[in-house]
PDB file of C-alpha atoms and ligand atoms in Angstrom:
ATOM      1  CA  MET L 102     -39.992 -50.141  75.395  1.00  0.00           C
ATOM      2  CA  HIS L 103     -36.203 -49.229  76.517  1.00  0.00           C
ATOM      3  CA  ASP L 104     -33.227 -48.008  74.588  1.00  0.00           C
ATOM      4  CA  ALA L 105     -30.663 -50.304  73.093  1.00  0.00           C
ATOM      5  CA  GLU L 106     -27.100 -50.022  71.201  1.00  0.00           C
ATOM      6  CA  PRO L 107     -27.960 -48.861  68.790  1.00  0.00           C
ATOM      7  CA  VAL L 108     -31.564 -49.977  68.090  1.00  0.00           C
ATOM      8  CA  ASN L 109     -33.578 -52.460  70.116  1.00  0.00           C
ATOM      9  CA  PRO L 110     -34.963 -55.195  67.848  1.00  0.00           C
ATOM     10  CA  GLN L 111     -38.131 -55.449  69.603  1.00  0.00           C
ATOM     11  CA  ARG L 112     -39.026 -52.065  68.509  1.00  0.00           C
ATOM     12  CA  VAL L 113     -38.701 -52.759  64.896  1.00  0.00           C
ATOM     13  CA  PHE L 114     -41.640 -55.120  65.438  1.00  0.00           C
ATOM     14  CA  TRP L 115     -43.343 -52.732  67.740  1.00  0.00           C
ATOM     15  CA  GLU L 116     -43.409 -50.416  64.833  1.00  0.00           C
ATOM     16  CA  LEU L 117     -44.351 -52.552  62.379  1.00  0.00           C
ATOM     17  CA  SER L 118     -47.450 -54.070  64.170  1.00  0.00           C
ATOM     18  CA  PRO L 119     -49.928 -51.320  63.646  1.00  0.00           C
ATOM     19  CA  ARG L 120     -48.724 -50.725  60.249  1.00  0.00           C
ATOM     20  CA  LEU L 121     -49.370 -54.417  59.242  1.00  0.00           C
ATOM     21  CA  PRO L 122     -51.284 -54.139  55.691  1.00  0.00           C
ATOM     22  CA  ASP L 123     -54.703 -56.015  55.592  1.00  0.00           C
ATOM     23  CA  GLU L 124     -54.321 -59.599  54.464  1.00  0.00           C
ATOM     24  CA  CYS L 125     -50.593 -59.397  54.487  1.00  0.00           C
ATOM     25  CA  ILE L 126     -48.526 -62.555  54.752  1.00  0.00           C
ATOM     26  CA  LEU L 127     -45.811 -62.974  57.078  1.00  0.00           C
ATOM     27  CA  SER L 128     -43.034 -65.843  57.264  1.00  0.00           C
ATOM     28  CA  CYS L 129     -40.685 -65.452  60.128  1.00  0.00           C
ATOM     29  CA  ASP L 130     -37.225 -67.395  60.528  1.00  0.00           C
ATOM     30  CA  SER L 131     -35.792 -69.376  63.132  1.00  0.00           C
ATOM     31  CA  GLY L 132     -33.660 -66.843  65.262  1.00  0.00           C
ATOM     32  CA  SER L 133     -34.104 -64.293  68.183  1.00  0.00           C
ATOM     33  CA  ALA L 134     -36.758 -63.023  65.583  1.00  0.00           C
ATOM     34  CA  ALA L 135     -39.161 -65.814  66.605  1.00  0.00           C
ATOM     35  CA  SER L 136     -39.323 -64.039  69.917  1.00  0.00           C
ATOM     36  CA  TRP L 137     -40.321 -60.632  68.893  1.00  0.00           C
ATOM     37  CA  TYR L 138     -42.651 -61.980  65.994  1.00  0.00           C
ATOM     38  CA  ALA L 139     -44.366 -63.940  68.827  1.00  0.00           C
ATOM     39  CA  ARG L 140     -44.617 -60.940  71.347  1.00  0.00           C
ATOM     40  CA  ASP L 141     -45.020 -57.943  69.347  1.00  0.00           C
ATOM     41  CA  LEU L 142     -46.786 -58.687  66.036  1.00  0.00           C
ATOM     42  CA  LYS L 143     -50.768 -58.420  66.243  1.00  0.00           C
ATOM     43  CA  ILE L 144     -51.846 -60.906  63.714  1.00  0.00           C
ATOM     44  CA  ARG L 145     -55.375 -59.787  62.208  1.00  0.00           C
ATOM     45  CA  ARG L 146     -58.211 -61.988  60.732  1.00  0.00           C
ATOM     46  CA  GLY L 147     -57.451 -62.299  57.059  1.00  0.00           C
ATOM     47  CA  MET L 148     -53.577 -62.241  57.437  1.00  0.00           C
ATOM     48  CA  MET L 149     -51.399 -65.482  57.095  1.00  0.00           C
ATOM     49  CA  ALA L 150     -48.420 -65.881  58.991  1.00  0.00           C
ATOM     50  CA  SER L 151     -45.968 -68.665  59.152  1.00  0.00           C
ATOM     51  CA  LEU L 152     -42.850 -69.144  61.747  1.00  0.00           C
ATOM     52  CA  SER L 153     -40.046 -71.723  61.430  1.00  0.00           C
ATOM     53  CA  GLY L 154     -41.336 -73.801  64.533  1.00  0.00           C
ATOM     54  CA  THR L 155     -41.177 -77.475  65.291  1.00  0.00           C
ATOM     55  CA  LEU L 156     -37.502 -78.349  63.823  1.00  0.00           C
ATOM     56  CA  ALA L 157     -37.000 -74.640  63.620  1.00  0.00           C
ATOM     57  CA  THR L 158     -34.646 -74.776  60.599  1.00  0.00           C
ATOM     58  CA  MET L 159     -32.860 -71.396  59.713  1.00  0.00           C
ATOM     59  CA  GLY L 160     -33.643 -70.210  56.034  1.00  0.00           C
ATOM     60  CA  PRO L 161     -37.319 -70.580  55.195  1.00  0.00           C
ATOM     61  CA  ALA L 162     -38.551 -67.030  55.535  1.00  0.00           C
ATOM     62  CA  VAL L 163     -37.293 -65.529  52.518  1.00  0.00           C
ATOM     63  CA  PRO L 164     -38.199 -68.761  50.184  1.00  0.00           C
ATOM     64  CA  TYR L 165     -41.746 -68.887  51.959  1.00  0.00           C
ATOM     65  CA  ALA L 166     -42.075 -65.217  51.076  1.00  0.00           C
ATOM     66  CA  VAL L 167     -41.354 -65.899  47.280  1.00  0.00           C
ATOM     67  CA  ALA L 168     -43.496 -69.015  47.270  1.00  0.00           C
ATOM     68  CA  ALA L 169     -46.285 -66.601  48.670  1.00  0.00           C
ATOM     69  CA  LYS L 170     -45.913 -63.800  46.280  1.00  0.00           C
ATOM     70  CA  PHE L 171     -46.222 -66.662  43.415  1.00  0.00           C
ATOM     71  CA  CYS L 172     -49.540 -67.866  44.968  1.00  0.00           C
ATOM     72  CA  HIS L 173     -51.060 -64.457  46.258  1.00  0.00           C
ATOM     73  CA  PRO L 174     -49.117 -61.727  43.740  1.00  0.00           C
ATOM     74  CA  GLU L 175     -51.743 -59.065  44.932  1.00  0.00           C
ATOM     75  CA  ARG L 176     -50.848 -59.383  48.633  1.00  0.00           C
ATOM     76  CA  VAL L 177     -48.012 -57.666  50.507  1.00  0.00           C
ATOM     77  CA  VAL L 178     -45.411 -60.187  51.852  1.00  0.00           C
ATOM     78  CA  ILE L 179     -43.054 -59.619  54.644  1.00  0.00           C
ATOM     79  CA  ALA L 180     -40.200 -62.060  55.405  1.00  0.00           C
ATOM     80  CA  ILE L 181     -38.462 -61.799  58.759  1.00  0.00           C
ATOM     81  CA  ALA L 182     -34.894 -62.970  59.047  1.00  0.00           C
ATOM     82  CA  GLY L 183     -31.936 -62.755  61.099  1.00  0.00           C
ATOM     83  CA  ASP L 184     -28.322 -61.951  59.209  1.00  0.00           C
ATOM     84  CA  GLY L 185     -27.186 -65.694  59.977  1.00  0.00           C
ATOM     85  CA  ALA L 186     -29.967 -66.826  57.786  1.00  0.00           C
ATOM     86  CA  MET L 187     -29.430 -64.410  55.102  1.00  0.00           C
ATOM     87  CA  GLN L 188     -25.912 -65.168  54.992  1.00  0.00           C
ATOM     88  CA  MET L 189     -27.034 -69.075  54.539  1.00  0.00           C
ATOM     89  CA  ASN L 190     -29.612 -68.391  51.888  1.00  0.00           C
ATOM     90  CA  GLY L 191     -31.469 -65.439  52.052  1.00  0.00           C
ATOM     91  CA  LEU L 192     -29.264 -63.511  50.002  1.00  0.00           C
ATOM     92  CA  ASN L 193     -29.342 -65.828  47.303  1.00  0.00           C
ATOM     93  CA  GLU L 194     -33.187 -65.941  47.340  1.00  0.00           C
ATOM     94  CA  LEU L 195     -32.879 -62.145  46.580  1.00  0.00           C
ATOM     95  CA  ILE L 196     -31.580 -62.824  43.198  1.00  0.00           C
ATOM     96  CA  THR L 197     -34.453 -64.906  42.606  1.00  0.00           C
ATOM     97  CA  ILE L 198     -36.665 -62.220  43.710  1.00  0.00           C
ATOM     98  CA  GLY L 199     -34.852 -59.644  41.535  1.00  0.00           C
ATOM     99  CA  LYS L 200     -35.585 -62.446  38.257  1.00  0.00           C
ATOM    100  CA  TYR L 201     -39.473 -62.298  39.038  1.00  0.00           C
ATOM    101  CA  TRP L 202     -40.774 -59.235  40.947  1.00  0.00           C
ATOM    102  CA  LYS L 203     -42.219 -57.534  37.792  1.00  0.00           C
ATOM    103  CA  GLU L 204     -44.314 -60.599  37.026  1.00  0.00           C
ATOM    104  CA  TRP L 205     -46.226 -59.721  40.392  1.00  0.00           C
ATOM    105  CA  SER L 206     -49.598 -57.624  40.258  1.00  0.00           C
ATOM    106  CA  ASP L 207     -48.495 -55.953  43.655  1.00  0.00           C
ATOM    107  CA  PRO L 208     -44.630 -55.993  43.809  1.00  0.00           C
ATOM    108  CA  ARG L 209     -44.286 -55.547  47.560  1.00  0.00           C
ATOM    109  CA  LEU L 210     -42.321 -58.236  49.100  1.00  0.00           C
ATOM    110  CA  ILE L 211     -40.367 -56.902  51.986  1.00  0.00           C
ATOM    111  CA  VAL L 212     -37.399 -58.496  53.936  1.00  0.00           C
ATOM    112  CA  LEU L 213     -36.634 -57.815  57.316  1.00  0.00           C
ATOM    113  CA  VAL L 214     -32.938 -58.519  58.303  1.00  0.00           C
ATOM    114  CA  LEU L 215     -31.959 -58.227  61.997  1.00  0.00           C
ATOM    115  CA  ASN L 216     -28.251 -57.191  61.291  1.00  0.00           C
ATOM    116  CA  ASN L 217     -26.767 -58.181  64.738  1.00  0.00           C
ATOM    117  CA  ARG L 218     -23.637 -59.529  63.536  1.00  0.00           C
ATOM    118  CA  ASP L 219     -24.365 -62.617  65.878  1.00  0.00           C
ATOM    119  CA  LEU L 220     -26.007 -66.225  65.563  1.00  0.00           C
ATOM    120  CA  ASN L 221     -28.065 -64.579  68.502  1.00  0.00           C
ATOM    121  CA  MET L 222     -30.520 -67.291  69.377  1.00  0.00           C
ATOM    122  CA  VAL L 223     -27.794 -69.796  70.115  1.00  0.00           C
ATOM    123  CA  THR L 224     -25.571 -67.458  71.841  1.00  0.00           C
ATOM    124  CA  TRP L 225     -28.294 -67.182  74.252  1.00  0.00           C
ATOM    125  CA  GLU L 226     -28.945 -70.560  74.376  1.00  0.00           C
ATOM    126  CA  GLU L 227     -25.212 -71.139  75.119  1.00  0.00           C
ATOM    127  CA  ARG L 228     -25.879 -68.526  78.064  1.00  0.00           C
ATOM    128  CA  VAL L 229     -29.158 -69.709  79.244  1.00  0.00           C
ATOM    129  CA  LEU L 230     -29.275 -73.400  78.745  1.00  0.00           C
ATOM    130  CA  ALA L 231     -25.701 -74.519  78.950  1.00  0.00           C
ATOM    131  CA  GLY L 232     -24.627 -71.695  81.361  1.00  0.00           C
ATOM    132  CA  ASP L 233     -21.599 -71.001  78.914  1.00  0.00           C
ATOM    133  CA  PRO L 234     -20.404 -67.586  77.656  1.00  0.00           C
ATOM    134  CA  LYS L 235     -20.494 -66.625  73.904  1.00  0.00           C
ATOM    135  CA  PHE L 236     -18.315 -68.717  71.917  1.00  0.00           C
ATOM    136  CA  GLU L 237     -17.111 -66.200  69.833  1.00  0.00           C
ATOM    137  CA  ALA L 238     -15.528 -68.506  67.154  1.00  0.00           C
ATOM    138  CA  SER L 239     -18.714 -70.238  66.127  1.00  0.00           C
ATOM    139  CA  GLN L 240     -21.155 -67.226  66.914  1.00  0.00           C
ATOM    140  CA  THR L 241     -19.932 -64.054  65.605  1.00  0.00           C
ATOM    141  CA  LEU L 242     -21.010 -63.029  61.863  1.00  0.00           C
ATOM    142  CA  PRO L 243     -19.324 -60.588  59.573  1.00  0.00           C
ATOM    143  CA  ASP L 244     -21.468 -57.294  58.543  1.00  0.00           C
ATOM    144  CA  PHE L 245     -22.555 -57.069  55.202  1.00  0.00           C
ATOM    145  CA  PRO L 246     -24.531 -54.547  53.188  1.00  0.00           C
ATOM    146  CA  TYR L 247     -27.908 -55.995  52.948  1.00  0.00           C
ATOM    147  CA  ALA L 248     -29.814 -52.891  51.825  1.00  0.00           C
ATOM    148  CA  ASP L 249     -27.112 -52.066  49.342  1.00  0.00           C
ATOM    149  CA  TYR L 250     -26.742 -55.510  47.961  1.00  0.00           C
ATOM    150  CA  ALA L 251     -30.700 -55.258  47.404  1.00  0.00           C
ATOM    151  CA  ARG L 252     -30.222 -51.939  45.545  1.00  0.00           C
ATOM    152  CA  SER L 253     -27.335 -53.313  43.503  1.00  0.00           C
ATOM    153  CA  LEU L 254     -30.019 -55.952  42.343  1.00  0.00           C
ATOM    154  CA  GLY L 255     -32.655 -53.329  40.997  1.00  0.00           C
ATOM    155  CA  LEU L 256     -34.677 -53.705  44.469  1.00  0.00           C
ATOM    156  CA  ASP L 257     -34.819 -50.933  46.817  1.00  0.00           C
ATOM    157  CA  GLY L 258     -33.767 -50.945  50.727  1.00  0.00           C
ATOM    158  CA  VAL L 259     -32.632 -48.946  53.876  1.00  0.00           C
ATOM    159  CA  ARG L 260     -30.404 -49.625  56.463  1.00  0.00           C
ATOM    160  CA  ILE L 261     -31.153 -47.840  59.885  1.00  0.00           C
ATOM    161  CA  ASP L 262     -29.171 -47.505  63.107  1.00  0.00           C
ATOM    162  CA  HIS L 263     -31.339 -45.154  65.083  1.00  0.00           C
ATOM    163  CA  PRO L 264     -34.714 -45.868  66.535  1.00  0.00           C
ATOM    164  CA  GLU L 265     -36.320 -42.690  65.047  1.00  0.00           C
ATOM    165  CA  ALA L 266     -35.675 -43.793  61.538  1.00  0.00           C
ATOM    166  CA  ILE L 267     -37.675 -47.117  62.281  1.00  0.00           C
ATOM    167  CA  GLY L 268     -41.229 -45.746  61.783  1.00  0.00           C
ATOM    168  CA  PRO L 269     -40.459 -43.702  58.448  1.00  0.00           C
ATOM    169  CA  ALA L 270     -38.560 -46.780  57.074  1.00  0.00           C
ATOM    170  CA  TRP L 271     -41.526 -48.887  57.399  1.00  0.00           C
ATOM    171  CA  ASP L 272     -43.650 -46.560  55.901  1.00  0.00           C
ATOM    172  CA  ARG L 273     -41.230 -46.236  53.095  1.00  0.00           C
ATOM    173  CA  ALA L 274     -41.067 -50.033  52.689  1.00  0.00           C
ATOM    174  CA  LEU L 275     -44.773 -50.478  52.663  1.00  0.00           C
ATOM    175  CA  ASN L 276     -45.321 -47.973  49.927  1.00  0.00           C
ATOM    176  CA  ALA L 277     -42.377 -49.094  47.795  1.00  0.00           C
ATOM    177  CA  ASP L 278     -42.852 -49.784  44.270  1.00  0.00           C
ATOM    178  CA  ARG L 279     -40.601 -53.073  44.249  1.00  0.00           C
ATOM    179  CA  PRO L 280     -39.228 -55.384  46.600  1.00  0.00           C
ATOM    180  CA  PHE L 281     -37.296 -53.840  49.682  1.00  0.00           C
ATOM    181  CA  VAL L 282     -34.930 -54.903  52.168  1.00  0.00           C
ATOM    182  CA  PHE L 283     -35.259 -53.363  55.579  1.00  0.00           C
ATOM    183  CA  GLU L 284     -31.841 -53.676  57.549  1.00  0.00           C
ATOM    184  CA  ALA L 285     -31.757 -52.907  61.091  1.00  0.00           C
ATOM    185  CA  ILE L 286     -28.606 -52.470  62.801  1.00  0.00           C
ATOM    186  CA  THR L 287     -29.925 -54.228  66.264  1.00  0.00           C
ATOM    187  CA  ASP L 288     -28.272 -54.962  69.559  1.00  0.00           C
ATOM    188  CA  PRO L 289     -27.256 -58.330  70.073  1.00  0.00           C
ATOM    189  CA  ASP L 290     -27.307 -57.851  74.000  1.00  0.00           C
ATOM    190  CA  VAL L 291     -31.224 -57.472  74.138  1.00  0.00           C
ATOM    191  CA  PRO L 292     -32.247 -60.849  75.738  1.00  0.00           C
ATOM    192  CA  PRO L 293     -35.005 -62.645  73.729  1.00  0.00           C
ATOM    193  CA  MET L 294     -36.516 -63.598  77.006  1.00  0.00           C
ATOM    194  CA  PRO L 295     -39.906 -65.496  77.375  1.00  0.00           C
ATOM    195  CA  PRO L 296     -42.485 -64.065  79.813  1.00  0.00           C
ATOM    196  CA  HIS L 297     -41.182 -66.326  82.363  1.00  0.00           C
ATOM    197  CA  ILE L 298     -37.909 -67.963  82.962  1.00  0.00           C
ATOM    198  CA  THR L 299     -37.064 -70.918  85.389  1.00  0.00           C
ATOM    199  CA  LEU L 300     -34.651 -71.007  88.148  1.00  0.00           C
ATOM    200  CA  ALA L 301     -32.282 -73.161  86.213  1.00  0.00           C
ATOM    201  CA  GLN L 302     -32.306 -70.945  83.262  1.00  0.00           C
ATOM    202  CA  ALA L 303     -31.482 -67.749  85.804  1.00  0.00           C
ATOM    203  CA  LYS L 304     -28.522 -69.829  87.121  1.00  0.00           C
ATOM    204  CA  ALA L 305     -27.155 -71.082  83.831  1.00  0.00           C
ATOM    205  CA  PHE L 306     -27.479 -67.272  82.815  1.00  0.00           C
ATOM    206  CA  GLY L 307     -25.349 -66.261  85.810  1.00  0.00           C
ATOM    207  CA  SER L 308     -22.755 -68.800  85.350  1.00  0.00           C
ATOM    208  CA  SER L 309     -22.286 -67.568  81.780  1.00  0.00           C
ATOM    209  CA  VAL L 310     -21.541 -64.375  83.295  1.00  0.00           C
ATOM    210  CA  LEU L 311     -18.899 -65.699  85.922  1.00  0.00           C
ATOM    211  CA  LYS L 312     -17.242 -67.777  83.040  1.00  0.00           C
ATOM    212  CA  GLY L 313     -16.270 -64.339  81.186  1.00  0.00           C
ATOM    213  CA  ASP L 314     -18.813 -63.832  78.716  1.00  0.00           C
ATOM    214  CA  ALA L 315     -16.949 -60.811  76.459  1.00  0.00           C
ATOM    215  CA  ASP L 316     -20.324 -59.335  75.986  1.00  0.00           C
ATOM    216  CA  ALA L 317     -21.746 -59.624  79.860  1.00  0.00           C
ATOM    217  CA  LEU L 318     -21.570 -55.909  80.681  1.00  0.00           C
ATOM    218  CA  GLY L 319     -23.813 -55.101  77.681  1.00  0.00           C
ATOM    219  CA  PHE L 320     -26.276 -57.755  78.210  1.00  0.00           C
ATOM    220  CA  LEU L 321     -26.588 -57.429  82.138  1.00  0.00           C
ATOM    221  CA  LYS L 322     -27.664 -53.891  81.236  1.00  0.00           C
ATOM    222  CA  GLN L 323     -30.262 -54.927  78.836  1.00  0.00           C
ATOM    223  CA  THR L 324     -31.584 -57.738  80.902  1.00  0.00           C
ATOM    224  CA  LEU L 325     -31.740 -55.615  84.023  1.00  0.00           C
ATOM    225  CA  LYS L 326     -33.733 -52.940  82.034  1.00  0.00           C
ATOM    226  CA  GLU L 327     -36.155 -55.563  80.909  1.00  0.00           C
ATOM    227  CA  ILE L 328     -36.619 -57.012  84.173  1.00  0.00           C
ATOM    228  CA  ALA L 329     -37.263 -53.495  85.789  1.00  0.00           C
ATOM    229  CA  SER L 330     -39.699 -52.713  83.061  1.00  0.00           C
ATOM    230  CA  ASN L 331     -42.284 -55.392  84.461  1.00  0.00           C
ATOM    231  CA  PHE L 332     -42.333 -53.394  87.550  1.00  0.00           C
ATOM    232  CA  VAL L 333     -42.734 -49.945  86.352  1.00  0.00           C
ATOM    233  CA  PRO L 334     -45.809 -48.387  84.269  1.00  0.00           C
ATOM    234  CA  HIS L 335     -45.254 -49.059  80.538  1.00  0.00           C
ATOM    235  CA  LYS L 336     -44.538 -46.656  78.209  1.00  0.00           C
ATOM    236  CA  LYS L 337     -44.148 -46.812  74.360  1.00  0.00           C
TER     237      LYS L 337
HETATM  238  C1  TPP M 291     -30.256 -74.998  59.422  1.00  0.00           C
HETATM  239  C2  TPP M 291     -29.831 -74.701  60.817  1.00  0.00           C
HETATM  240  N1  TPP M 291     -28.728 -74.418  61.428  1.00  0.00           N
HETATM  241  C3  TPP M 291     -28.726 -74.115  62.795  1.00  0.00           C
HETATM  242  C4  TPP M 291     -29.659 -74.100  63.577  1.00  0.00           C
HETATM  243  C5  TPP M 291     -29.617 -73.776  64.797  1.00  0.00           C
HETATM  244  N2  TPP M 291     -30.060 -72.421  65.220  1.00  0.00           N
HETATM  245  C6  TPP M 291     -31.093 -71.913  65.475  1.00  0.00           C
HETATM  246  S1  TPP M 291     -31.225 -69.923  65.535  1.00  0.00           S
HETATM  247  C7  TPP M 291     -29.624 -69.870  64.999  1.00  0.00           C
HETATM  248  C8  TPP M 291     -29.019 -68.327  65.121  1.00  0.00           C
HETATM  249  C9  TPP M 291     -29.847 -67.661  64.050  1.00  0.00           C
HETATM  250  O1  TPP M 291     -29.046 -66.613  63.893  1.00  0.00           O
HETATM  251  P1  TPP M 291     -29.508 -65.509  62.995  1.00  0.00           P
HETATM  252  O2  TPP M 291     -30.293 -65.810  61.739  1.00  0.00           O
HETATM  253  O3  TPP M 291     -28.695 -64.593  62.838  1.00  0.00           O
HETATM  254  O4  TPP M 291     -30.777 -64.642  63.866  1.00  0.00           O
HETATM  255  P2  TPP M 291     -30.793 -64.060  65.353  1.00  0.00           P
HETATM  256  O5  TPP M 291     -30.894 -64.992  66.182  1.00  0.00           O
HETATM  257  O6  TPP M 291     -29.143 -63.488  65.148  1.00  0.00           O
HETATM  258  O7  TPP M 291     -31.727 -62.897  65.393  1.00  0.00           O
HETATM  259  C10 TPP M 291     -29.038 -71.230  64.980  1.00  0.00           C
HETATM  260  C11 TPP M 291     -27.642 -71.208  64.410  1.00  0.00           C
HETATM  261  C12 TPP M 291     -31.065 -74.143  62.994  1.00  0.00           C
HETATM  262  N3  TPP M 291     -32.069 -74.048  63.647  1.00  0.00           N
HETATM  263  N4  TPP M 291     -31.196 -74.359  61.647  1.00  0.00           N
HETATM  264 MG1   MG M 292     -28.138 -62.794  63.774  1.00  0.00          MG
END
């Protein structure tokens, strides 16, 4: 696991995995989170987990979590979403959670938000599939205080922006007495890479750099670290 600016999103999932409560229910949105959900969460027997796959629409993570809470109020539910999905509908769903959570026998519903100020999955598709640089006008998102907003609704939340804070923040979220927004400020330059990439994808990636991607320096650094980590002994 390598460092990133300020937080490697993969580390957020890596720290969560061993802490996942028995019989928890996970719902993961479409976006870069899908890569880390697939790579870094070890789902155990008795849990339930859904990913917005197939048509891969954005937006289901938080409403699925609300539905899960109504079906299984005694189980811990964890929704995983990007900031784009939260700005689409997840923030509104927090109002619904604020309305109903006191009815649930176990009030723990955690929403993990990857705050990277980017529609990151598609930014990477532009680079790796189309060979284009990030199109700033459509891809960049405004910052938003997700955890503060949750607290304004009577929920709890934390915004973390350094790696040492991740583990303690998960412990806090998983022991909260109410729904909790775990907001992680994550690095959009960490490539949500599958285990293997094709030659065509590598060429397109190179072309996005040559065409002047504004973030090229940052993501080249992170990509090289990721490649190098495949050749050196792994450390946590
Ligand atoms: C309704 C909908 N609109 C657009 C898309 C295309 N799309 C897939 S992932 C993605 C970006 C997601 O951004 P965000 O939620 O911020 O997550 P990130 O990839 O940044 O972690 C987009 C625009 C989609 N799948 N569904
Ligand atoms: Mg995002």
